[in-house]
Tab-separated table of C-alpha atoms in Angstrom:
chain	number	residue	atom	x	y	z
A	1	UNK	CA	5.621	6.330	28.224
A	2	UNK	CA	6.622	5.204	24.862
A	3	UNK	CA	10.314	6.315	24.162
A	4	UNK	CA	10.841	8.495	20.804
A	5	UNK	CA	12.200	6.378	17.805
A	6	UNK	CA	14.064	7.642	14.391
A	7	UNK	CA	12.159	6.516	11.692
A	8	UNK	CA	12.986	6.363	8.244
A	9	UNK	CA	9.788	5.573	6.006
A	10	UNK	CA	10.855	5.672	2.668
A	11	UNK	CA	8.047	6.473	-0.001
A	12	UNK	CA	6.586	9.051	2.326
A	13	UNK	CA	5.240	11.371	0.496
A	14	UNK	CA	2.893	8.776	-1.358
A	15	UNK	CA	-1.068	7.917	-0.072
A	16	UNK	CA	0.078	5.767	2.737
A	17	UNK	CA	3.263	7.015	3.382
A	18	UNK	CA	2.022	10.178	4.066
A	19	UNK	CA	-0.302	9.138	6.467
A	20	UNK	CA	2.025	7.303	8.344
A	21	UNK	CA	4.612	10.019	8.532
A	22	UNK	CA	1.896	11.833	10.317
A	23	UNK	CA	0.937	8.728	12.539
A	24	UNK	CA	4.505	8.610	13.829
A	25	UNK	CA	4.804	11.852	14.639
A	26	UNK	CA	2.006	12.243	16.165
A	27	UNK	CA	3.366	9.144	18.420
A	28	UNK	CA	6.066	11.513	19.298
A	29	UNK	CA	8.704	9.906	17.242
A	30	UNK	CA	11.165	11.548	14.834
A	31	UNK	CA	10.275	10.865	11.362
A	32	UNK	CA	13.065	11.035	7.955
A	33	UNK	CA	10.755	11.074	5.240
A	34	UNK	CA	12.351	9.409	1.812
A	35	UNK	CA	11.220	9.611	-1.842
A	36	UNK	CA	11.602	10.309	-5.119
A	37	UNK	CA	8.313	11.832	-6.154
A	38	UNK	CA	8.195	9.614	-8.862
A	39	UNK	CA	4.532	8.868	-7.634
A	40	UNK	CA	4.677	10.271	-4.336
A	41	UNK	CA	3.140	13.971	-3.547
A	42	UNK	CA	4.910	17.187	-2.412
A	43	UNK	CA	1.363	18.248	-1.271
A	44	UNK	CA	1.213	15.226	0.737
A	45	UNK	CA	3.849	16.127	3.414
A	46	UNK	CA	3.591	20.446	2.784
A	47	UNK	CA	1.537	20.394	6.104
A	48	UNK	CA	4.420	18.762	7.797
A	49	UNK	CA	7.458	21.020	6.613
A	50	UNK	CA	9.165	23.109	9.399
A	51	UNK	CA	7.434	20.398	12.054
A	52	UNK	CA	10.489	20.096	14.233
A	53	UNK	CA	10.434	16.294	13.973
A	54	UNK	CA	10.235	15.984	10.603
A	55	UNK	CA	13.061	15.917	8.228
A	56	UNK	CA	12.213	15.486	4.325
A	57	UNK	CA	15.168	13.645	1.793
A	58	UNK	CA	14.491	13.311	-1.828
A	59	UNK	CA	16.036	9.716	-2.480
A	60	UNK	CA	15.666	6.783	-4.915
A	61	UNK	CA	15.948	3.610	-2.922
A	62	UNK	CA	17.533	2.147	-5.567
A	63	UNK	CA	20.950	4.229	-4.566
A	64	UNK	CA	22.395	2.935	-1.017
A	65	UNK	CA	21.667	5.212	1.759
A	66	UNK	CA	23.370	6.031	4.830
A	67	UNK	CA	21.769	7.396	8.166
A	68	UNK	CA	20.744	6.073	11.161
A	69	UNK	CA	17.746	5.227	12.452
A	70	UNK	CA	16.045	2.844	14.699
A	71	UNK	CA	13.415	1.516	12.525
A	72	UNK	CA	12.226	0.970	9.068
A	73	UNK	CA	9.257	1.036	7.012
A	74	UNK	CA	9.749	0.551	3.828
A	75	UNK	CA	7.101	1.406	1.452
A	76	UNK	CA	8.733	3.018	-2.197
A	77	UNK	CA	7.181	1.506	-5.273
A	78	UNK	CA	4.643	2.642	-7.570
A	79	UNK	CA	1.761	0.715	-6.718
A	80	UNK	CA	-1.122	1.388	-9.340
A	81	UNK	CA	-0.899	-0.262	-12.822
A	82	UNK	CA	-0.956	2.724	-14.355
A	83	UNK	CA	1.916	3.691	-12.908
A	84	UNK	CA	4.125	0.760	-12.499
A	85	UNK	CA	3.524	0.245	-16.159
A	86	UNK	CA	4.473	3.264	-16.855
A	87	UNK	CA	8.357	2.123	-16.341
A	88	UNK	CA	8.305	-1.791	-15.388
A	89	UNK	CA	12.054	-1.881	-15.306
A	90	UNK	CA	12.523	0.692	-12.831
A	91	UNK	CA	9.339	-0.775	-10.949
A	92	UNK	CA	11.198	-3.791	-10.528
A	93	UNK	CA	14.356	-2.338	-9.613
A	94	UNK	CA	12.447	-0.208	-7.176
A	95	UNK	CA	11.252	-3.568	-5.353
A	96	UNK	CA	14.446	-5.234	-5.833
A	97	UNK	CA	17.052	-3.388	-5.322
A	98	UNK	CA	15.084	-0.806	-2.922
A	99	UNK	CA	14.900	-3.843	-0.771
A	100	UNK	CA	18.507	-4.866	-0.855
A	101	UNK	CA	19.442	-1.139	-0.294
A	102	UNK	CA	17.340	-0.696	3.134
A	103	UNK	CA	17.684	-4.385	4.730
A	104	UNK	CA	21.060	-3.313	4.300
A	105	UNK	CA	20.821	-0.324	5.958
A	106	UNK	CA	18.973	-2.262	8.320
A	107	UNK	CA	21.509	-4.874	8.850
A	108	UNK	CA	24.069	-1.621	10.037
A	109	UNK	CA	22.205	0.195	11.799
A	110	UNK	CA	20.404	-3.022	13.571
A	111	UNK	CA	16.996	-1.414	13.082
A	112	UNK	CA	13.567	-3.615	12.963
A	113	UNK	CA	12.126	-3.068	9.073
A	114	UNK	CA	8.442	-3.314	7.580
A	115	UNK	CA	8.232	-4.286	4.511
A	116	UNK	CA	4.565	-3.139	2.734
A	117	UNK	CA	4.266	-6.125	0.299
A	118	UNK	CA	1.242	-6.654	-1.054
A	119	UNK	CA	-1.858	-8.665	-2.106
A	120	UNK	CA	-0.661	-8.975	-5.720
A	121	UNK	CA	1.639	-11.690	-4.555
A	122	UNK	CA	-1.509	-13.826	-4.829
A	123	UNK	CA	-1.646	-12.691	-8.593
A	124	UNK	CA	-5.229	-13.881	-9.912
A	125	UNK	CA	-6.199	-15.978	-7.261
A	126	UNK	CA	-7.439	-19.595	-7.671
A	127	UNK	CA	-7.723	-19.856	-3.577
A	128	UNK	CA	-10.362	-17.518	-2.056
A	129	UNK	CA	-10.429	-15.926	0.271
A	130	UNK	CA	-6.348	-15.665	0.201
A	131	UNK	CA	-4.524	-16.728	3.674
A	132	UNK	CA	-1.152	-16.387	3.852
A	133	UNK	CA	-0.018	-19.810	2.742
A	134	UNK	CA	-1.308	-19.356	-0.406
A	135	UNK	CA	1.429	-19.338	-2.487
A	136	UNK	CA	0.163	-17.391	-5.816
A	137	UNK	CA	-0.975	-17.694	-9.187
A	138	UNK	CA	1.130	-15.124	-11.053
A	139	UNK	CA	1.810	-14.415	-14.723
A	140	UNK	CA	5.928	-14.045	-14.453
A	141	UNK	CA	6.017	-12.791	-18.456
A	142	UNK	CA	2.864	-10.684	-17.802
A	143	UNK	CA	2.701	-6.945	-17.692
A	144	UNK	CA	1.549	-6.847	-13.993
A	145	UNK	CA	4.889	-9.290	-13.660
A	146	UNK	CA	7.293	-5.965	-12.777
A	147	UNK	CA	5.311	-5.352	-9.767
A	148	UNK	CA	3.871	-8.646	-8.816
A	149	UNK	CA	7.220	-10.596	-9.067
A	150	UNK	CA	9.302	-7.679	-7.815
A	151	UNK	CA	7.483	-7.478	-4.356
A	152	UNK	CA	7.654	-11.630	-4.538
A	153	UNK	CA	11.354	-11.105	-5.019
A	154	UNK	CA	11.385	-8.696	-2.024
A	155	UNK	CA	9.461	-10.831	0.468
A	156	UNK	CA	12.508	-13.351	-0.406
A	157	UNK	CA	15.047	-10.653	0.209
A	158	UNK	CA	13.986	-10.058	3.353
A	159	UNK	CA	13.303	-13.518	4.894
A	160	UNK	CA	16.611	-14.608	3.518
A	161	UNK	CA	17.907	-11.484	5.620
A	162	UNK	CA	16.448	-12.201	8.455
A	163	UNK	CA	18.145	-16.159	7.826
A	164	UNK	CA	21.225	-14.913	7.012
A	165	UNK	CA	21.515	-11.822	9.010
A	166	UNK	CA	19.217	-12.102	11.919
A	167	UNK	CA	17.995	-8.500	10.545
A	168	UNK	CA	14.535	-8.098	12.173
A	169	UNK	CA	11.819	-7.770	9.862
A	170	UNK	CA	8.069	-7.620	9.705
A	171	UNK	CA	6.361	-8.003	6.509
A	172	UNK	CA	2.770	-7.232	5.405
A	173	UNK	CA	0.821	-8.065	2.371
A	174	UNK	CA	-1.416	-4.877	1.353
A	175	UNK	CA	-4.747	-5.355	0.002
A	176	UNK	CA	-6.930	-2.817	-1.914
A	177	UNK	CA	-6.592	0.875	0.688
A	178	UNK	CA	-8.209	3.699	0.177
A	179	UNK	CA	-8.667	7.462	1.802
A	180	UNK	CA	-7.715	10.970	1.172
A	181	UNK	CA	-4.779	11.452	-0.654
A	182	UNK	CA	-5.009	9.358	-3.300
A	183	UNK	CA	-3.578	10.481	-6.481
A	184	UNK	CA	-6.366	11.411	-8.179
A	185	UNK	CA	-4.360	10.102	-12.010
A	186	UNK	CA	-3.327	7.082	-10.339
A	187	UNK	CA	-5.398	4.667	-12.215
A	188	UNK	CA	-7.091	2.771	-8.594
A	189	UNK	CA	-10.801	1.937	-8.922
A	190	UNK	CA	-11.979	4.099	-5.846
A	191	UNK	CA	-9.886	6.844	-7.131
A	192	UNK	CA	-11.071	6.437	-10.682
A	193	UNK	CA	-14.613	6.036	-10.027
A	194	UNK	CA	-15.053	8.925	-7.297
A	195	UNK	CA	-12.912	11.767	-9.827
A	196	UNK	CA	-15.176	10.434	-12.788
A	197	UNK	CA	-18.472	10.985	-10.845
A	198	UNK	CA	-17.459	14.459	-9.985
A	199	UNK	CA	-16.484	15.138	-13.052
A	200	UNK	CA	-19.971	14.338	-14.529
A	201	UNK	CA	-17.517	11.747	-16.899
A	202	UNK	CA	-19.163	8.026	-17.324
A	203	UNK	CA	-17.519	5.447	-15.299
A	204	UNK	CA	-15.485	3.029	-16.901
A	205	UNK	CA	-15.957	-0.455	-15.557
A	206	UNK	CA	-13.554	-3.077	-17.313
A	207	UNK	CA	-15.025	-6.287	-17.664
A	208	UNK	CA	-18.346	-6.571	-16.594
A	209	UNK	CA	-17.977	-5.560	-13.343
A	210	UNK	CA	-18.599	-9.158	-11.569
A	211	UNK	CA	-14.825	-9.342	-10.501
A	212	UNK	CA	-14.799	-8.321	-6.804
A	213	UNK	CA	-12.195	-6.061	-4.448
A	214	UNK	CA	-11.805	-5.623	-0.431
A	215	UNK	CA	-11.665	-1.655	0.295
A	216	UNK	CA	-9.591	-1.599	3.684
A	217	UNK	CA	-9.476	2.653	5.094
A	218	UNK	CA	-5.910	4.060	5.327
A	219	UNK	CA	-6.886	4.230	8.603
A	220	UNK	CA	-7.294	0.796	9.581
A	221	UNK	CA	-4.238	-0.493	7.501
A	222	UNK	CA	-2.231	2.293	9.636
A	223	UNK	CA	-3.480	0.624	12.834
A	224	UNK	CA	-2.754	-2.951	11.224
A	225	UNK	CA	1.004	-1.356	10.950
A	226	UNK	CA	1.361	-0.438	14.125
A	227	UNK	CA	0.616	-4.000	16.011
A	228	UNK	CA	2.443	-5.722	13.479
A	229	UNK	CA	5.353	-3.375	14.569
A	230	UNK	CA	4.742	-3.925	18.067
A	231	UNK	CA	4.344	-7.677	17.796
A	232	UNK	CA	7.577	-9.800	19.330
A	233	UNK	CA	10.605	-10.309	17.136
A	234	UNK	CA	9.566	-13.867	16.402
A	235	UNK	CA	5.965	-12.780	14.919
A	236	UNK	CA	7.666	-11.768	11.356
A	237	UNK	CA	4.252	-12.634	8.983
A	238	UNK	CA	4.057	-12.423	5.942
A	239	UNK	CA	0.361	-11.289	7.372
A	240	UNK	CA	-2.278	-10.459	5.208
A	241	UNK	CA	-3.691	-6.569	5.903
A	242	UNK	CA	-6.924	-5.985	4.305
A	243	UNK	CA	-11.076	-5.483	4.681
A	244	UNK	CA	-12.333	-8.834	4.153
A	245	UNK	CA	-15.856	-7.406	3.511
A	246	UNK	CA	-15.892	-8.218	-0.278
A	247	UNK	CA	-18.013	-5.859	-3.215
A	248	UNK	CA	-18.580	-6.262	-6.626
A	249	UNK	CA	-16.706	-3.515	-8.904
A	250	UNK	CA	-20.313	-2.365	-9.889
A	251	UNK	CA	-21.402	-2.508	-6.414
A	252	UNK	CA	-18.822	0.358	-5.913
A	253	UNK	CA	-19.668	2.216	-8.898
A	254	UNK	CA	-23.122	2.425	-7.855
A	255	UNK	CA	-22.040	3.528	-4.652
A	256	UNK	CA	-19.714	6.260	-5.133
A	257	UNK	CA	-22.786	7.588	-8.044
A	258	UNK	CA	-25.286	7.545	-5.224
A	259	UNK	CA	-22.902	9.455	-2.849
A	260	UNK	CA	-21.843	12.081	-5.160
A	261	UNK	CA	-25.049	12.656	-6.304
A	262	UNK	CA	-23.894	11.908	-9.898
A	263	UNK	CA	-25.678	11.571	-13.232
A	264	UNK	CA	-22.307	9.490	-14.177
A	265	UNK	CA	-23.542	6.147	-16.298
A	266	UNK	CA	-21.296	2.974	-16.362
A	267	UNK	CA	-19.520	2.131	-19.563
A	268	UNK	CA	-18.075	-2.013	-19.894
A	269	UNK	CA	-14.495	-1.962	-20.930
A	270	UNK	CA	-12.436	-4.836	-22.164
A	271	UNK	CA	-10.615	-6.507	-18.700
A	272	UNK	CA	-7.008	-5.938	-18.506
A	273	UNK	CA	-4.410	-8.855	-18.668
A	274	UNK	CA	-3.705	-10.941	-15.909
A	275	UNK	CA	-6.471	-8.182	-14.133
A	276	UNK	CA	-7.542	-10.842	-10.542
A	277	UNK	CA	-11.188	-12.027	-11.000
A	278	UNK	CA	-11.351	-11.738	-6.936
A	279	UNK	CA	-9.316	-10.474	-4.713
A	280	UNK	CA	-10.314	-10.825	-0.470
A	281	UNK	CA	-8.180	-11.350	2.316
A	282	UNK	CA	-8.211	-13.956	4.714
A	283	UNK	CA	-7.394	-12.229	8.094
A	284	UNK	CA	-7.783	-14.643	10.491
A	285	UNK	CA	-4.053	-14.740	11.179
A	286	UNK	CA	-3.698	-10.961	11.730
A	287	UNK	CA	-6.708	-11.179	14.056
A	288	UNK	CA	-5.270	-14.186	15.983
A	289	UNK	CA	-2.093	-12.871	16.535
A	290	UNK	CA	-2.093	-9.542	16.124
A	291	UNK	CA	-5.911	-8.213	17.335
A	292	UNK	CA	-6.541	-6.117	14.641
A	293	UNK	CA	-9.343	-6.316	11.980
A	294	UNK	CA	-10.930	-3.001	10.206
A	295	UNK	CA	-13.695	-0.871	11.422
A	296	UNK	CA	-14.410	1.590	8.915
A	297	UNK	CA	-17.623	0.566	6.539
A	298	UNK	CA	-16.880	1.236	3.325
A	299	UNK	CA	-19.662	3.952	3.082
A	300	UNK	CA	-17.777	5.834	6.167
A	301	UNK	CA	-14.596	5.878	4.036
A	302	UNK	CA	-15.835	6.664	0.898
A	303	UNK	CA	-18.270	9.301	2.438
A	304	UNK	CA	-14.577	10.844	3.376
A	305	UNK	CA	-12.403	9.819	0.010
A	306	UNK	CA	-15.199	11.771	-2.026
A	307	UNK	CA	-14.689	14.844	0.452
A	308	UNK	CA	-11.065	15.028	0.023
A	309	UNK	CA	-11.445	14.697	-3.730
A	310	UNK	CA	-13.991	17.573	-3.934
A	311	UNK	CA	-11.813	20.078	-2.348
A	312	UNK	CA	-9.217	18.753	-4.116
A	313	UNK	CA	-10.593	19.554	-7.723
A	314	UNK	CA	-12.289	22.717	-6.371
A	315	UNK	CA	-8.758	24.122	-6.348
């Protein structure tokens, strides 16, 4: 039987966070949920208040904390562009010194850390699909540059720890997840598209939707998390978590109109800055050395995204 951990996942009330607070406790473990709201959810973790094993802190990783736990997983930063736009500076200093702040509670307490990094690290990739030793094509004066460099500057952070310190770490770079939960303001294509169709709103496709994404289900990444976690010491990544199953933007708008039933039409937009032409993962490490890949077809995800998002606006 599994023995019961302390685990501290800081950005826990956000999309993924949330789901992973509720992952680890159903695993029996106890579970100190840290954040800040700034993009994170009350709603997301409401379900879980008064569970015995649960224990909610509103933090900013940015400040030092001090408990003690037995592992790590470190996951606060605003993660849409809409959002980490929103206030760059603090974006970065989220990613920086959020990153500092918990490898150095790590280093005390001698807990094992995850760090959710992310496929943005590859900025707008001229390697496709991405593997790991890819080392990026990223605009450092851009305005995706807060985010993309800050979780660059983190993935340093923590193998220098791990140099330096011996701190044990495990670090995974996040491609496009969706699932219920999602914020339904934050700006994400999936999100975007699905509240726009309900909504009877046109969908707004910037560029001409050519450019293509990988849609992994929250479930899936969770599992992803949970090998990576349970891998040996020396198995530290970076490892690429994602659906390698690549669409079109348009591909997805058409989908998500056909599922809801919409009479939404699509409307071109000018493309962002810096905004990655393609974006797909290369798994073949994470299968090789960790056994996981996704199962969830994108239709089976989306058919339960859209359900989440129509109770959601029905109230």
């Amino acid at each position: 039987m599994r023995l019961s951990r302390r685990i501290l996942v800081s950005g826990g009330a956000g999309f993924i966070g949330s789901h992973l607070c509720d992952k680890l406790l159903a695993e029996g473990h106890e579970v100190l949920c840290v954040d800040n709201y700034f993009t994170g959810w009350r709603r997301n973790i409401e379900h879980l208040v008064g569970t015995p094993r649960f224990e909610m802190m509103r933090h900013d990783v940015t400040f030092p904390l001090y408990v003690e736990v037995d592992d790590i997983y470190n996951l606060a930063c605003p993660a849409s562009p809409i959002h980490y736009q929103h206030d760059p500076v603090q974006t970065l200093k989220t990613s920086v010194h959020g990153a500092i702040n918990m490898l150095g509670l790590a280093k005390r307490t001698r807990a094992k850390i995850f760090q959710a990094s992310t496929s943005e690290v590859y900025g707008d990739p001229n390697v496709h699909p991405q593997p790991e030793s890819y080392w990026g094509h990223v605009n450092p004066l851009g305005i995706r540059a807060c985010y993309d460099e800050g979780k660059r500057a983190a993935e340093t952070l923590f193998f220098d720890y791990h140099r330096q310190h011996k701190v044990k770490i495990k670090v995974a770079r996040i491609f496009n997840t969706y699932g219920p939960r999602m914020h339904p303001n934050d700006g994400r294509v999936v999100s975007n598209f699905i509240v726009q169709a309900l909504s009877g709103n046109d969908i707004t496709i910037y560029g001409d939707g050519s450019q293509t994404r990988s849609f992994c289900y929250v479930t899936d990444l969770l599992d992803g998390f949970a090998k990576l976690m349970a891998s040996g010491d020396e198995f530290i990544g970076p490892v690429n978590l994602g659906n390698p199953v690549e669409f079109t933007i348009r591909q997805l708008a058409e989908m998500v109109i056909e599922m809801t039933d919409s009479k939404s039409k699509l409307v071109m937009m000018p493309l962002p800055s810096d905004d990655p032409r393609q974006r797909q993962p290369d798994i073949s490490l994470a299968r090789r050395e960790l056994g996981w890949e996704p199962k969830v077809p994108l239709a089976d995800g989306l058919k339960e995204t859209i359900g989440y998002f129509r109770t959601l606006m029905a109230s």
